[in-house]
Amino acid sequence: MELSICQLLFYILAALAILCAFAVVSFRNPVSSAMGMALCFALTAAILFGMGAQFLGIVQLIVYAGAILVLFLFVVMMLDIKDEERKTNGRCNAIAGAIVAGMLAGIIASIAIGLPGATDNPCPAKALCNSFGDLAIGQPATPATDSATPASTCSTCPAAVTPGAPLPGPETYGGPLPKIDPVASDNDTKLIGATLFSQYNIQFVILAFALLSGTVGAVALARKIRKD
Amino acid sequence: MIPLAHYLIFSGILFAIGVAGVIVRRNIIVVLMCLEMMLSAANVSLVAFSRAQGTDGIPVYDAQILALFVVGIAAAEVAIGLALIVALFRARKTVESTALTTLKD
């Protein structure tokens, strides 16, 4: 299986991002950790670009690598924190963390590899619907006539036929992602905005209120309390 | 094209490293950084699923909206968390999580 430049970039970026995430955990100086976090977020944004989610990639760069990082650095500078000194039980703690994280990563990887339709279907939910066709996932009980054609009862992905998608080889797991439509990719921001301001308008307003109350709460928490 | 599972494994590894950081580190600021890393790992898997569920090359935008909401909530959470850390530092002169044993004693 030959690697295209796109795939090669994904694997390189993913490896670098994981390396930076590891640096965040292992550096003892909080400023170094913050820099590692910035790199990790920038690489994650690059991976989002590669997935065709340009708007989310830009948001990731601006909000995470920009605003949140500056906030962290500001607080680190303000509090004048020294490096963590090593304690006697540090090694034991690190081993416990490594074991828990390794188990979690192993569970997630095994679930991802064992996705239904791993070898023959680009859409996992479609395969689920096929294997439980008579249950009609996500829909009220339908007459028995529908169960004869289980593929049509799937509401999650009604038309799973993706013309541009190449056939997955036997060594690929979970099915390759379908090729993105260039028109949809160009209008990514437009389509997200259309969805956000029509279907999710109320949730967006609630999010705005959450941000406002968060800001007010942060100011109220961080202000100096006068003792008089 | 890259299979969905590789994106999910990448996001899982990033999430697991974040969990390890939360367990291992004692500096509360770094713990908060690891929490942010876990949220951004979840975003990656959301966007990967939005691509995998899409039809005719158009991704499912509901998942990307959810990822956008996650980013917004993460920003609010960081503001509150850092304000709490500043208040904690004013009261205790430390940001070590092992130093907070008032409820234990």
mmCIF file of C-alpha atoms in Angstrom:
data_model
loop_
_atom_site.group_PDB
_atom_site.id
_atom_site.type_symbol
_atom_site.label_atom_id
_atom_site.label_comp_id
_atom_site.label_asym_id
_atom_site.label_seq_id
_atom_site.Cartn_x
_atom_site.Cartn_y
_atom_site.Cartn_z
ATOM 1 C CA MET A 1 0.000 0.000 0.000
ATOM 2 C CA GLU A 2 1.653 3.167 -1.115
ATOM 3 C CA LEU A 3 1.339 6.346 0.858
ATOM 4 C CA SER A 4 0.124 9.514 -0.753
ATOM 5 C CA ILE A 5 1.544 12.846 0.391
ATOM 6 C CA CYS A 6 -1.696 13.550 2.269
ATOM 7 C CA GLN A 7 -1.463 10.355 4.285
ATOM 8 C CA LEU A 8 2.228 10.862 4.951
ATOM 9 C CA LEU A 9 1.525 14.378 6.248
ATOM 10 C CA PHE A 10 -1.188 13.072 8.575
ATOM 11 C CA TYR A 11 1.091 10.472 10.116
ATOM 12 C CA ILE A 12 3.972 12.922 10.537
ATOM 13 C CA LEU A 13 1.717 15.573 12.076
ATOM 14 C CA ALA A 14 0.056 13.031 14.369
ATOM 15 C CA ALA A 15 3.407 11.731 15.582
ATOM 16 C CA LEU A 16 4.635 15.275 16.232
ATOM 17 C CA ALA A 17 1.419 16.180 18.059
ATOM 18 C CA ILE A 18 1.710 13.132 20.304
ATOM 19 C CA LEU A 19 5.351 14.006 20.962
ATOM 20 C CA CYS A 20 4.366 17.566 21.943
ATOM 21 C CA ALA A 21 1.576 16.228 24.183
ATOM 22 C CA PHE A 22 4.128 14.015 25.866
ATOM 23 C CA ALA A 23 6.374 17.053 26.313
ATOM 24 C CA VAL A 24 3.531 18.896 28.073
ATOM 25 C CA VAL A 25 3.313 16.111 30.626
ATOM 26 C CA SER A 26 7.037 15.571 31.091
ATOM 27 C CA PHE A 27 8.466 19.118 31.203
ATOM 28 C CA ARG A 28 8.864 20.383 34.737
ATOM 29 C CA ASN A 29 8.769 24.068 33.910
ATOM 30 C CA PRO A 30 5.172 25.265 33.339
ATOM 31 C CA VAL A 31 6.292 27.721 30.636
ATOM 32 C CA SER A 32 7.851 24.865 28.646
ATOM 33 C CA SER A 33 4.640 22.899 29.120
ATOM 34 C CA ALA A 34 2.622 25.824 27.764
ATOM 35 C CA MET A 35 4.875 26.035 24.705
ATOM 36 C CA GLY A 36 4.489 22.302 24.106
ATOM 37 C CA MET A 37 0.734 22.741 24.398
ATOM 38 C CA ALA A 38 0.799 25.525 21.790
ATOM 39 C CA LEU A 39 2.706 23.291 19.370
ATOM 40 C CA CYS A 40 0.349 20.399 20.046
ATOM 41 C CA PHE A 41 -2.688 22.591 19.320
ATOM 42 C CA ALA A 42 -1.130 23.977 16.131
ATOM 43 C CA LEU A 43 -0.407 20.450 14.874
ATOM 44 C CA THR A 44 -3.943 19.360 15.773
ATOM 45 C CA ALA A 45 -5.239 22.332 13.784
ATOM 46 C CA ALA A 46 -3.147 21.176 10.832
ATOM 47 C CA ILE A 47 -4.742 17.726 11.089
ATOM 48 C CA LEU A 48 -8.184 19.378 11.122
ATOM 49 C CA PHE A 49 -7.201 21.268 7.953
ATOM 50 C CA GLY A 50 -6.249 17.954 6.428
ATOM 51 C CA MET A 51 -9.699 16.590 7.227
ATOM 52 C CA GLY A 52 -11.295 19.440 5.296
ATOM 53 C CA ALA A 53 -12.587 21.265 8.387
ATOM 54 C CA GLN A 54 -10.952 24.591 7.620
ATOM 55 C CA PHE A 55 -13.182 26.662 9.878
ATOM 56 C CA LEU A 56 -12.602 24.465 12.909
ATOM 57 C CA GLY A 57 -8.883 24.461 12.204
ATOM 58 C CA ILE A 58 -8.814 28.248 12.191
ATOM 59 C CA VAL A 59 -10.928 28.331 15.366
ATOM 60 C CA GLN A 60 -8.536 25.872 16.980
ATOM 61 C CA LEU A 61 -5.567 28.082 16.072
ATOM 62 C CA ILE A 62 -7.188 31.318 17.220
ATOM 63 C CA VAL A 63 -8.929 30.140 20.387
ATOM 64 C CA TYR A 64 -6.638 27.375 21.649
ATOM 65 C CA ALA A 65 -3.189 28.302 20.370
ATOM 66 C CA GLY A 66 -3.939 32.026 20.641
ATOM 67 C CA ALA A 67 -6.288 33.030 23.420
ATOM 68 C CA ILE A 68 -6.080 30.112 25.840
ATOM 69 C CA LEU A 69 -2.293 29.848 25.565
ATOM 70 C CA VAL A 70 -1.861 33.557 26.291
ATOM 71 C CA LEU A 71 -4.148 33.196 29.309
ATOM 72 C CA PHE A 72 -2.044 30.308 30.625
ATOM 73 C CA LEU A 73 1.236 32.147 30.071
ATOM 74 C CA PHE A 74 -0.195 35.255 31.716
ATOM 75 C CA VAL A 75 -1.161 33.359 34.842
ATOM 76 C CA VAL A 76 2.168 31.495 34.971
ATOM 77 C CA MET A 77 4.044 34.797 34.770
ATOM 78 C CA MET A 78 1.756 36.474 37.296
ATOM 79 C CA LEU A 79 2.059 33.754 39.917
ATOM 80 C CA ASP A 80 5.845 33.338 39.614
ATOM 81 C CA ILE A 81 5.785 29.555 39.897
ATOM 82 C CA LYS A 82 8.966 27.593 40.418
ATOM 83 C CA ASP A 83 9.721 24.213 38.873
ATOM 84 C CA GLU A 84 8.205 21.176 40.473
ATOM 85 C CA GLU A 85 10.815 19.526 42.620
ATOM 86 C CA ARG A 86 11.047 15.778 42.552
ATOM 87 C CA LYS A 87 9.422 13.965 45.434
ATOM 88 C CA THR A 88 10.125 10.462 46.624
ATOM 89 C CA ASN A 89 6.845 9.039 45.359
ATOM 90 C CA GLY A 90 7.184 10.731 41.963
ATOM 91 C CA ARG A 91 8.276 7.589 40.157
ATOM 92 C CA CYS A 92 5.422 5.514 41.598
ATOM 93 C CA ASN A 93 2.975 8.222 40.536
ATOM 94 C CA ALA A 94 4.394 8.299 37.010
ATOM 95 C CA ILE A 95 4.128 4.525 36.662
ATOM 96 C CA ALA A 96 0.495 4.616 37.801
ATOM 97 C CA GLY A 97 -0.279 7.347 35.287
ATOM 98 C CA ALA A 98 1.463 5.492 32.474
ATOM 99 C CA ILE A 99 -0.448 2.287 33.239
ATOM 100 C CA VAL A 100 -3.839 4.033 33.318
ATOM 101 C CA ALA A 101 -3.114 5.991 30.138
ATOM 102 C CA GLY A 102 -1.800 2.924 28.339
ATOM 103 C CA MET A 103 -4.889 0.938 29.245
ATOM 104 C CA LEU A 104 -7.177 3.757 28.105
ATOM 105 C CA ALA A 105 -5.326 4.144 24.806
ATOM 106 C CA GLY A 106 -5.419 0.387 24.283
ATOM 107 C CA ILE A 107 -9.178 0.248 24.888
ATOM 108 C CA ILE A 108 -9.832 3.145 22.500
ATOM 109 C CA ALA A 109 -7.558 1.647 19.834
ATOM 110 C CA SER A 110 -9.159 -1.786 20.099
ATOM 111 C CA ILE A 111 -12.641 -0.256 19.801
ATOM 112 C CA ALA A 112 -11.535 1.808 16.796
ATOM 113 C CA ILE A 113 -9.973 -1.181 15.077
ATOM 114 C CA GLY A 114 -12.952 -3.376 15.847
ATOM 115 C CA LEU A 115 -15.452 -0.933 14.360
ATOM 116 C CA PRO A 116 -18.270 -2.751 12.583
ATOM 117 C CA GLY A 117 -17.777 -2.695 8.856
ATOM 118 C CA ALA A 118 -14.076 -2.412 9.380
ATOM 119 C CA THR A 119 -13.135 -3.901 6.068
ATOM 120 C CA ASP A 120 -16.055 -3.549 3.692
ATOM 121 C CA ASN A 121 -17.977 -0.390 4.459
ATOM 122 C CA PRO A 122 -16.905 3.259 4.534
ATOM 123 C CA CYS A 123 -19.645 4.192 7.012
ATOM 124 C CA PRO A 124 -19.636 2.398 10.385
ATOM 125 C CA ALA A 125 -23.241 3.361 11.200
ATOM 126 C CA LYS A 126 -24.397 1.854 7.920
ATOM 127 C CA ALA A 127 -22.807 -1.433 8.870
ATOM 128 C CA LEU A 128 -24.468 -1.237 12.288
ATOM 129 C CA CYS A 129 -27.818 -0.695 10.588
ATOM 130 C CA ASN A 130 -27.122 -3.636 8.313
ATOM 131 C CA SER A 131 -26.271 -5.967 11.163
ATOM 132 C CA PHE A 132 -29.242 -4.853 13.269
ATOM 133 C CA GLY A 133 -31.517 -4.082 10.363
ATOM 134 C CA ASP A 134 -34.677 -5.373 11.981
ATOM 135 C CA LEU A 135 -34.133 -3.191 15.038
ATOM 136 C CA ALA A 136 -34.213 -0.002 12.953
ATOM 137 C CA ILE A 137 -31.790 2.063 15.023
ATOM 138 C CA GLY A 138 -32.894 5.582 15.799
ATOM 139 C CA GLN A 139 -36.376 5.096 14.436
ATOM 140 C CA PRO A 140 -39.711 4.024 15.930
ATOM 141 C CA ALA A 141 -40.821 0.510 15.277
ATOM 142 C CA THR A 142 -41.659 0.042 11.656
ATOM 143 C CA PRO A 143 -43.899 -2.511 9.994
ATOM 144 C CA ALA A 144 -42.378 -5.843 9.137
ATOM 145 C CA THR A 145 -42.342 -5.014 5.461
ATOM 146 C CA ASP A 146 -39.517 -2.574 6.017
ATOM 147 C CA SER A 147 -37.273 -5.164 7.601
ATOM 148 C CA ALA A 148 -37.016 -6.888 4.250
ATOM 149 C CA THR A 149 -34.875 -3.975 3.061
ATOM 150 C CA PRO A 150 -32.743 -3.177 6.095
ATOM 151 C CA ALA A 151 -30.575 -0.633 4.319
ATOM 152 C CA SER A 152 -33.496 1.744 3.735
ATOM 153 C CA THR A 153 -34.393 1.949 7.443
ATOM 154 C CA CYS A 154 -31.074 3.524 8.301
ATOM 155 C CA SER A 155 -31.726 7.168 9.055
ATOM 156 C CA THR A 156 -28.141 7.934 9.986
ATOM 157 C CA CYS A 157 -26.721 7.620 6.521
ATOM 158 C CA PRO A 158 -29.482 7.010 4.018
ATOM 159 C CA ALA A 159 -27.275 7.083 0.979
ATOM 160 C CA ALA A 160 -24.047 5.446 2.023
ATOM 161 C CA VAL A 161 -23.007 5.024 -1.591
ATOM 162 C CA THR A 162 -20.063 7.341 -1.967
ATOM 163 C CA PRO A 163 -19.056 7.410 -5.594
ATOM 164 C CA GLY A 164 -15.655 8.964 -5.049
ATOM 165 C CA ALA A 165 -14.547 6.671 -2.274
ATOM 166 C CA PRO A 166 -11.950 4.101 -3.272
ATOM 167 C CA LEU A 167 -12.466 0.502 -2.231
ATOM 168 C CA PRO A 168 -10.693 -0.199 1.058
ATOM 169 C CA GLY A 169 -7.923 -2.706 0.966
ATOM 170 C CA PRO A 170 -7.919 -5.664 3.317
ATOM 171 C CA GLU A 171 -5.402 -3.984 5.612
ATOM 172 C CA THR A 172 -7.444 -0.822 6.243
ATOM 173 C CA TYR A 173 -9.604 -0.649 9.341
ATOM 174 C CA GLY A 174 -12.851 1.189 9.863
ATOM 175 C CA GLY A 175 -13.072 1.999 6.184
ATOM 176 C CA PRO A 176 -11.358 4.980 4.604
ATOM 177 C CA LEU A 177 -13.003 8.360 4.984
ATOM 178 C CA PRO A 178 -14.981 9.327 1.901
ATOM 179 C CA LYS A 179 -13.407 11.906 -0.368
ATOM 180 C CA ILE A 180 -14.544 15.395 0.402
ATOM 181 C CA ASP A 181 -16.576 17.310 -2.137
ATOM 182 C CA PRO A 182 -14.454 20.287 -3.280
ATOM 183 C CA VAL A 183 -17.491 22.591 -3.450
ATOM 184 C CA ALA A 184 -18.487 21.717 0.113
ATOM 185 C CA SER A 185 -14.873 22.117 1.203
ATOM 186 C CA ASP A 186 -14.692 25.599 -0.307
ATOM 187 C CA ASN A 187 -17.952 26.627 1.359
ATOM 188 C CA ASP A 188 -17.069 25.115 4.718
ATOM 189 C CA THR A 189 -17.493 28.314 6.738
ATOM 190 C CA LYS A 190 -20.677 29.217 4.900
ATOM 191 C CA LEU A 191 -22.278 25.847 5.581
ATOM 192 C CA ILE A 192 -21.243 25.853 9.238
ATOM 193 C CA GLY A 193 -22.687 29.336 9.622
ATOM 194 C CA ALA A 194 -25.924 28.300 7.935
ATOM 195 C CA THR A 195 -26.278 25.343 10.305
ATOM 196 C CA LEU A 196 -25.242 27.335 13.367
ATOM 197 C CA PHE A 197 -27.637 30.224 12.839
ATOM 198 C CA SER A 198 -30.641 28.219 11.712
ATOM 199 C CA GLN A 199 -30.740 24.867 13.432
ATOM 200 C CA TYR A 200 -28.607 25.622 16.478
ATOM 201 C CA ASN A 201 -29.478 29.256 17.052
ATOM 202 C CA ILE A 202 -30.874 28.832 20.576
ATOM 203 C CA GLN A 203 -27.931 26.684 21.643
ATOM 204 C CA PHE A 204 -25.594 29.331 20.264
ATOM 205 C CA VAL A 205 -27.296 32.014 22.358
ATOM 206 C CA ILE A 206 -27.064 29.785 25.440
ATOM 207 C CA LEU A 207 -23.353 29.304 24.733
ATOM 208 C CA ALA A 208 -22.964 33.069 24.537
ATOM 209 C CA PHE A 209 -24.629 33.409 27.947
ATOM 210 C CA ALA A 210 -22.363 30.701 29.361
ATOM 211 C CA LEU A 211 -19.317 32.595 28.106
ATOM 212 C CA LEU A 212 -20.638 35.853 29.563
ATOM 213 C CA SER A 213 -21.350 34.318 32.962
ATOM 214 C CA GLY A 214 -17.959 32.611 32.832
ATOM 215 C CA THR A 215 -16.239 35.939 32.242
ATOM 216 C CA VAL A 216 -18.154 37.619 35.061
ATOM 217 C CA GLY A 217 -17.411 34.691 37.365
ATOM 218 C CA ALA A 218 -13.717 34.776 36.496
ATOM 219 C CA VAL A 219 -13.485 38.480 37.307
ATOM 220 C CA ALA A 220 -15.409 37.972 40.551
ATOM 221 C CA LEU A 221 -13.169 35.070 41.576
ATOM 222 C CA ALA A 222 -9.849 36.667 40.738
ATOM 223 C CA ARG A 223 -10.359 40.106 42.212
ATOM 224 C CA LYS A 224 -8.628 41.084 45.432
ATOM 225 C CA ILE A 225 -10.817 40.857 48.493
ATOM 226 C CA ARG A 226 -10.407 43.913 50.656
ATOM 227 C CA LYS A 227 -10.188 43.237 54.385
ATOM 228 C CA ASP A 228 -11.893 46.217 55.964
ATOM 229 C CA MET B 1 -7.416 8.044 2.094
ATOM 230 C CA ILE B 2 -6.737 7.568 5.780
ATOM 231 C CA PRO B 3 -9.178 5.244 7.555
ATOM 232 C CA LEU B 4 -11.384 6.571 10.295
ATOM 233 C CA ALA B 5 -9.744 4.272 12.828
ATOM 234 C CA HIS B 6 -6.398 6.057 12.519
ATOM 235 C CA TYR B 7 -7.969 9.394 13.410
ATOM 236 C CA LEU B 8 -9.732 7.751 16.344
ATOM 237 C CA ILE B 9 -6.508 6.124 17.540
ATOM 238 C CA PHE B 10 -4.682 9.450 17.286
ATOM 239 C CA SER B 11 -7.378 11.189 19.297
ATOM 240 C CA GLY B 12 -7.411 8.344 21.818
ATOM 241 C CA ILE B 13 -3.659 8.542 22.344
ATOM 242 C CA LEU B 14 -3.867 12.320 22.808
ATOM 243 C CA PHE B 15 -6.716 11.838 25.300
ATOM 244 C CA ALA B 16 -4.787 9.159 27.191
ATOM 245 C CA ILE B 17 -1.720 11.405 27.466
ATOM 246 C CA GLY B 18 -4.015 14.094 28.871
ATOM 247 C CA VAL B 19 -5.361 11.643 31.460
ATOM 248 C CA ALA B 20 -1.808 10.659 32.375
ATOM 249 C CA GLY B 21 -0.930 14.336 32.835
ATOM 250 C CA VAL B 22 -3.919 14.882 35.108
ATOM 251 C CA ILE B 23 -2.850 11.903 37.228
ATOM 252 C CA VAL B 24 0.895 12.522 37.288
ATOM 253 C CA ARG B 25 1.366 16.276 37.513
ATOM 254 C CA ARG B 26 0.948 18.155 40.775
ATOM 255 C CA ASN B 27 0.996 21.669 39.333
ATOM 256 C CA ILE B 28 -2.660 22.616 38.908
ATOM 257 C CA ILE B 29 -1.913 24.868 35.909
ATOM 258 C CA VAL B 30 -0.384 21.952 34.007
ATOM 259 C CA VAL B 31 -3.351 19.782 35.015
ATOM 260 C CA LEU B 32 -5.635 22.388 33.413
ATOM 261 C CA MET B 33 -3.464 22.338 30.265
ATOM 262 C CA CYS B 34 -3.867 18.560 30.072
ATOM 263 C CA LEU B 35 -7.644 18.980 30.399
ATOM 264 C CA GLU B 36 -7.558 21.327 27.395
ATOM 265 C CA MET B 37 -5.576 18.745 25.453
ATOM 266 C CA MET B 38 -8.233 16.132 26.201
ATOM 267 C CA LEU B 39 -10.969 18.454 24.916
ATOM 268 C CA SER B 40 -9.083 19.119 21.692
ATOM 269 C CA ALA B 41 -8.549 15.364 21.233
ATOM 270 C CA ALA B 42 -12.304 14.896 21.506
ATOM 271 C CA ASN B 43 -12.710 17.566 18.820
ATOM 272 C CA VAL B 44 -10.515 15.596 16.432
ATOM 273 C CA SER B 45 -12.662 12.491 16.791
ATOM 274 C CA LEU B 46 -15.855 14.555 16.357
ATOM 275 C CA VAL B 47 -14.590 15.999 13.078
ATOM 276 C CA ALA B 48 -13.429 12.562 11.918
ATOM 277 C CA PHE B 49 -16.896 11.151 12.574
ATOM 278 C CA SER B 50 -18.488 14.091 10.763
ATOM 279 C CA ARG B 51 -16.414 13.160 7.729
ATOM 280 C CA ALA B 52 -17.137 9.452 8.025
ATOM 281 C CA GLN B 53 -20.898 9.939 8.319
ATOM 282 C CA GLY B 54 -21.105 12.411 5.457
ATOM 283 C CA THR B 55 -22.806 11.579 2.220
ATOM 284 C CA ASP B 56 -21.632 12.621 -1.242
ATOM 285 C CA GLY B 57 -18.538 14.260 0.164
ATOM 286 C CA ILE B 58 -20.483 16.672 2.366
ATOM 287 C CA PRO B 59 -19.643 16.176 6.042
ATOM 288 C CA VAL B 60 -22.307 16.129 8.739
ATOM 289 C CA TYR B 61 -22.131 19.669 10.031
ATOM 290 C CA ASP B 62 -23.916 18.904 13.320
ATOM 291 C CA ALA B 63 -20.735 17.259 14.597
ATOM 292 C CA GLN B 64 -18.645 20.264 13.600
ATOM 293 C CA ILE B 65 -21.111 22.575 15.383
ATOM 294 C CA LEU B 66 -20.721 20.376 18.464
ATOM 295 C CA ALA B 67 -16.946 20.717 18.172
ATOM 296 C CA LEU B 68 -17.371 24.480 17.924
ATOM 297 C CA PHE B 69 -19.442 24.438 21.127
ATOM 298 C CA VAL B 70 -16.730 22.371 22.808
ATOM 299 C CA VAL B 71 -14.186 25.061 21.897
ATOM 300 C CA GLY B 72 -16.426 27.780 23.315
ATOM 301 C CA ILE B 73 -17.065 25.902 26.554
ATOM 302 C CA ALA B 74 -13.336 25.168 26.850
ATOM 303 C CA ALA B 75 -12.585 28.890 26.646
ATOM 304 C CA ALA B 76 -15.085 29.641 29.427
ATOM 305 C CA GLU B 77 -13.735 26.764 31.501
ATOM 306 C CA VAL B 78 -10.163 27.991 31.200
ATOM 307 C CA ALA B 79 -11.171 31.490 32.291
ATOM 308 C CA ILE B 80 -12.941 30.132 35.390
ATOM 309 C CA GLY B 81 -10.197 27.628 36.160
ATOM 310 C CA LEU B 82 -7.386 30.144 35.944
ATOM 311 C CA ALA B 83 -9.362 32.591 38.088
ATOM 312 C CA LEU B 84 -9.763 29.818 40.676
ATOM 313 C CA ILE B 85 -6.009 29.149 40.501
ATOM 314 C CA VAL B 86 -5.256 32.844 41.053
ATOM 315 C CA ALA B 87 -7.623 32.927 44.035
ATOM 316 C CA LEU B 88 -6.026 29.727 45.366
ATOM 317 C CA PHE B 89 -2.548 31.216 45.015
ATOM 318 C CA ARG B 90 -3.635 34.333 46.903
ATOM 319 C CA ALA B 91 -5.001 32.240 49.756
ATOM 320 C CA ARG B 92 -2.345 29.510 49.999
ATOM 321 C CA LYS B 93 0.754 30.804 48.165
ATOM 322 C CA THR B 94 0.979 27.538 46.250
ATOM 323 C CA VAL B 95 -0.463 25.801 43.196
ATOM 324 C CA GLU B 96 0.561 22.275 44.182
ATOM 325 C CA SER B 97 -2.394 19.953 44.291
ATOM 326 C CA THR B 98 -0.788 17.931 47.084
ATOM 327 C CA ALA B 99 -0.810 21.001 49.334
ATOM 328 C CA LEU B 100 -4.601 21.143 49.440
ATOM 329 C CA THR B 101 -5.464 18.806 52.278
ATOM 330 C CA THR B 102 -7.846 20.927 54.348
ATOM 331 C CA LEU B 103 -10.759 18.555 53.873
ATOM 332 C CA LYS B 104 -8.564 15.524 54.557
ATOM 333 C CA ASP B 105 -7.200 16.762 57.888
#
